[in-house]
Coordinates of C-alpha atoms in Angstrom, one line a residue:
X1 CA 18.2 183.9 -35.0
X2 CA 21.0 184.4 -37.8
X3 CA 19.8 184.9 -41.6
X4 CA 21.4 181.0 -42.2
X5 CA 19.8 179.5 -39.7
X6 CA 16.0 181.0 -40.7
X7 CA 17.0 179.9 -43.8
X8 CA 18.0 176.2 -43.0
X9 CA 14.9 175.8 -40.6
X10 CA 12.4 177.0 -43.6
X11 CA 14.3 174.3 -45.6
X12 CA 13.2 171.6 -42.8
X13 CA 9.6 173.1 -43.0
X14 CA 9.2 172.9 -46.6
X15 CA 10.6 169.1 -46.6
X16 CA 13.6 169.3 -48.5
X17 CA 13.3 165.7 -49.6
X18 CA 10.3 165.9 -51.7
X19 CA 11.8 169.8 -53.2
X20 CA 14.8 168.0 -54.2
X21 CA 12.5 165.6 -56.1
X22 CA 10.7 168.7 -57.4
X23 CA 14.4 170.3 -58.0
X24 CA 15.2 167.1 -60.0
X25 CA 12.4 167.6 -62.5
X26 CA 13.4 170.9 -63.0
X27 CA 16.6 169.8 -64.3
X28 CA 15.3 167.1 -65.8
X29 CA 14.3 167.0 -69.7
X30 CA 11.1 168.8 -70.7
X31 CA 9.5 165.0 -72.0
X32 CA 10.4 163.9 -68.4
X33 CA 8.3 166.4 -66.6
X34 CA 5.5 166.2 -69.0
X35 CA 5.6 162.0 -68.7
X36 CA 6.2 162.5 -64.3
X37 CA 2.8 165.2 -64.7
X38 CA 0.7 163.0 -66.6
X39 CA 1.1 160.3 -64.6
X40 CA 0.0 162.2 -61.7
X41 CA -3.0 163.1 -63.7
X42 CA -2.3 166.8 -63.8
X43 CA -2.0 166.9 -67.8
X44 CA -4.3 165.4 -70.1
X45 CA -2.8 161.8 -71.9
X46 CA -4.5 162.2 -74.8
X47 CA -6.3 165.0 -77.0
X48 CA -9.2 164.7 -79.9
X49 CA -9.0 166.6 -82.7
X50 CA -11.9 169.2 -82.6
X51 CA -11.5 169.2 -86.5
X52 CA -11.4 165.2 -87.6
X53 CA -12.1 163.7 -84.1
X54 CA -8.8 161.5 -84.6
X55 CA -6.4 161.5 -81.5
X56 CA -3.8 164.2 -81.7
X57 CA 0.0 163.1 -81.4
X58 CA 2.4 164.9 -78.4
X59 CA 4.8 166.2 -81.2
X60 CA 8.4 167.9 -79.8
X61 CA 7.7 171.6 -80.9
X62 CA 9.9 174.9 -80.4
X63 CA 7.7 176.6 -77.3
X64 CA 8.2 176.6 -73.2
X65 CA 7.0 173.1 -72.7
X66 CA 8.9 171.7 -75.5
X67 CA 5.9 169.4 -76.9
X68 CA 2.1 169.9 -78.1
X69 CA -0.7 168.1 -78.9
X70 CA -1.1 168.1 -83.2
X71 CA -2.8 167.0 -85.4
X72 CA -2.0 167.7 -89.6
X73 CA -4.2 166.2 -92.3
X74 CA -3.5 167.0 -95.6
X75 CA -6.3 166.6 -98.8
X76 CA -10.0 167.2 -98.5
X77 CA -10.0 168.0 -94.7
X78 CA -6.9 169.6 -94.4
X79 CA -5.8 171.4 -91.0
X80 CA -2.7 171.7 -88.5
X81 CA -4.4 171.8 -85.3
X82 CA -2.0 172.5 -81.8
X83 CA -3.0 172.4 -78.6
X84 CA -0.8 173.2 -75.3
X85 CA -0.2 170.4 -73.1
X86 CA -1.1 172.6 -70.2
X87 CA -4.8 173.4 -71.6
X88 CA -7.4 172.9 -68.4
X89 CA -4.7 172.0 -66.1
X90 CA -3.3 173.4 -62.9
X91 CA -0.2 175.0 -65.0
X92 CA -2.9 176.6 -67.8
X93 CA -2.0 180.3 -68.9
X94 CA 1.0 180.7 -66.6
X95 CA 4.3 181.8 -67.7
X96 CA 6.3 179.7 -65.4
X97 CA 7.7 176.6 -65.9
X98 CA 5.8 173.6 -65.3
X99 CA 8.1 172.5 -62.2
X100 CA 8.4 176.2 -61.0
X101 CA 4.9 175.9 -60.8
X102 CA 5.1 172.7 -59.2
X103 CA 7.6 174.3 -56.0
X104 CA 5.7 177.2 -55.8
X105 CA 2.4 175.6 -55.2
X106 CA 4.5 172.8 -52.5
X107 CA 5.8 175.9 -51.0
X108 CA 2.6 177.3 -50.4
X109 CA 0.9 174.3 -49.3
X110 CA 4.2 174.1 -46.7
X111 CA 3.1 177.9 -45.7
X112 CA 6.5 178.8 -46.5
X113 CA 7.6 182.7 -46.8
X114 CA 7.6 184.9 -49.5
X115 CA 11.1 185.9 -48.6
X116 CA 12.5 182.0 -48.5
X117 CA 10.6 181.6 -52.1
X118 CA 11.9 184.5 -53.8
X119 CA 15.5 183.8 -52.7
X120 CA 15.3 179.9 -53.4
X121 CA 13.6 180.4 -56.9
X122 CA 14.8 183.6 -57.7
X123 CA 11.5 185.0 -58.8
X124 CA 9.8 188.1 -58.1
X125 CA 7.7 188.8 -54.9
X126 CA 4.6 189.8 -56.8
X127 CA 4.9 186.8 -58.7
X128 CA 5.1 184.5 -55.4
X129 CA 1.6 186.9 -54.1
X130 CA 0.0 186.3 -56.9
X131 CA 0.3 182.6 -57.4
X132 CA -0.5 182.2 -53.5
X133 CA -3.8 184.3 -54.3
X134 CA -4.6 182.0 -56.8
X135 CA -3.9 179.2 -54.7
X136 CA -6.2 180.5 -52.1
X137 CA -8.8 181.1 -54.6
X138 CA -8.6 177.7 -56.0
X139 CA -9.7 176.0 -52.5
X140 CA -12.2 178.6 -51.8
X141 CA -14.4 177.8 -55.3
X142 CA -13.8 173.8 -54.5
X143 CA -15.3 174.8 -50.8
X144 CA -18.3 176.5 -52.3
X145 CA -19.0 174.2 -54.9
X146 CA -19.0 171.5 -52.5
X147 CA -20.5 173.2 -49.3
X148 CA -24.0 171.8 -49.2
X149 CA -24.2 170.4 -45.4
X150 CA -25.8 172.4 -42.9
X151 CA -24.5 173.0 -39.7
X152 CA -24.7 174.7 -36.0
X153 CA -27.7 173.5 -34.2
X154 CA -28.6 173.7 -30.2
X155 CA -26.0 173.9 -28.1
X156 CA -23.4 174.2 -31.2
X157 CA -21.3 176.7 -31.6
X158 CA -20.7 178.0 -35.0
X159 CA -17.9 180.7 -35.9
X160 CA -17.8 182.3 -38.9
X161 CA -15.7 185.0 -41.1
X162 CA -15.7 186.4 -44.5
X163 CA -13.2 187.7 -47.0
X164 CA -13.3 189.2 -50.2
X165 CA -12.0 187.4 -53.5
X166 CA -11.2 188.5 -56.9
X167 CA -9.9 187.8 -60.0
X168 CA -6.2 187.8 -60.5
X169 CA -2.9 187.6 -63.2
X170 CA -4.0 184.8 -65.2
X171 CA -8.1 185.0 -64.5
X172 CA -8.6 182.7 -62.0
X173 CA -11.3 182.4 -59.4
X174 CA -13.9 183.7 -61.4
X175 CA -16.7 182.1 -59.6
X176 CA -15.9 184.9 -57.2
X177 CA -14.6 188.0 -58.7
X178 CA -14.9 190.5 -57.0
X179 CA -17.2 189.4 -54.0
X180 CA -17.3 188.4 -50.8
X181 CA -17.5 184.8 -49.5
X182 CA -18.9 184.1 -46.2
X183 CA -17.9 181.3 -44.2
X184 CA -18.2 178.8 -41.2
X185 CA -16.5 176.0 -39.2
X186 CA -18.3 173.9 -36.0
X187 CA -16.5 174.0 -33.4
X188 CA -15.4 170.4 -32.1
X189 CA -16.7 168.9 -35.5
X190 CA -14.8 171.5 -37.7
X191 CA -18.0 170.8 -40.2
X192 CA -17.7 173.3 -42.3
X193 CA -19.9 175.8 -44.7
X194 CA -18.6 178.8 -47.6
X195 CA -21.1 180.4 -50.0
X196 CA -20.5 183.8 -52.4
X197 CA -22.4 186.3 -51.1
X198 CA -23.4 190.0 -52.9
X199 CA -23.0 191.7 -49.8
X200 CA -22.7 191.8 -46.1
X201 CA -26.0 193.3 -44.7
X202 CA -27.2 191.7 -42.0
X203 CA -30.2 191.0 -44.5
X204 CA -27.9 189.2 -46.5
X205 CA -25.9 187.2 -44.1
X206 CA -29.3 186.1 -41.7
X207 CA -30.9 184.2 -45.0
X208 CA -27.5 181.8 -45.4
X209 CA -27.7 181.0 -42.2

């Protein structure tokens, strides 16, 4: 199969109706994206002062996003408070734009290859690994946090694996840096269980399960 045609068949994968809508962001005013992200709840629409407890206006600034959150009193309580419209977000502490952010993370969820990404977005190939690491890491903290069902049972057949996580480029999955989470799925249920655990002895691995 030709260069092109892998090409155009990735661009099938990947859906290329909802990247063009991505695409369209991109090249859409900074106020547009932030507007399109809040409204998908992925940005905060409002901010508090921490200083005078008064709700902070989204003020056009000189920076990547193109607005912040501020707040500037003058007199008695004076203070010129900003805040990034990306703090505790999906897009927090990354140096990409918000919609880059936005294709990279639909590309991953699509499973799409590094290769395809790095030519489409013209980014850098450790810059596709590490974002898909972080992606990765993201689902496995959500899994343990919400794994509390047990599973298996007579007759049940449970298989089970384990990989090691750790903290990457902007300090994500810290929940578990640098260890080893051990997992499950039931077969014919596809119940499922994930826990962090501080090593694999077979001491270790018999009390979780």
């Amino acid at each position: 199969m030709s260069c092109r045609v892998k090409h155009r068949a990735f661009e099938c994968q990947a859906g290329m109706f909802d990247l063009e809508f991505l695409y369209g962001l991109k090249k859409g005013s900074k106020k547009e994206v932030i507007a399109w992200c809040m409204s998908m709840d992925m940005i905060a629409k409002e901010y508090v002062c921490p200083t005078c407890g008064e709700k902070m206006v989204l003020t056009e600034i000189d920076c990547s996003d193109g607005y912040a959150w501020v707040c500037r009193k003058f007199g008695v309580n004076e203070h010129h408070i900003k805040r990034t419209v990306r703090k505790g977000s999906w897009f927090s502490e990354s140096k990409l734009t918000m919609p880059e952010v936005l294709i990279l993370t639909y590309l991953w969820v699509k499973k799409t290859p590094n290769e395809w990404i790095t030519d489409e977005m013209n980014v850098s190939e450790p810059t596709v690994i590490d974002w898909k690491s972080f992606c990765r890491e993201v689902c496995v903290d959500m899994l343990v946090k919400d794994s509390k069902e047990k599973i298996g049972g007579v007759g049940m057949i449970v298989e089970i694996d384990e990989s090691k996580f750790g903290k990457r480029k902007y300090n994500r999955g810290k929940r578990v840096d640098g260890k080893w989470v051990f997992g499950g799925v039931e077969r014919g249920s596809k119940r499922s269980f994930f826990c962090v655990v501080e090593d694999r002895t077979a001491e270790t691995l018999i009390v979780i399960t």
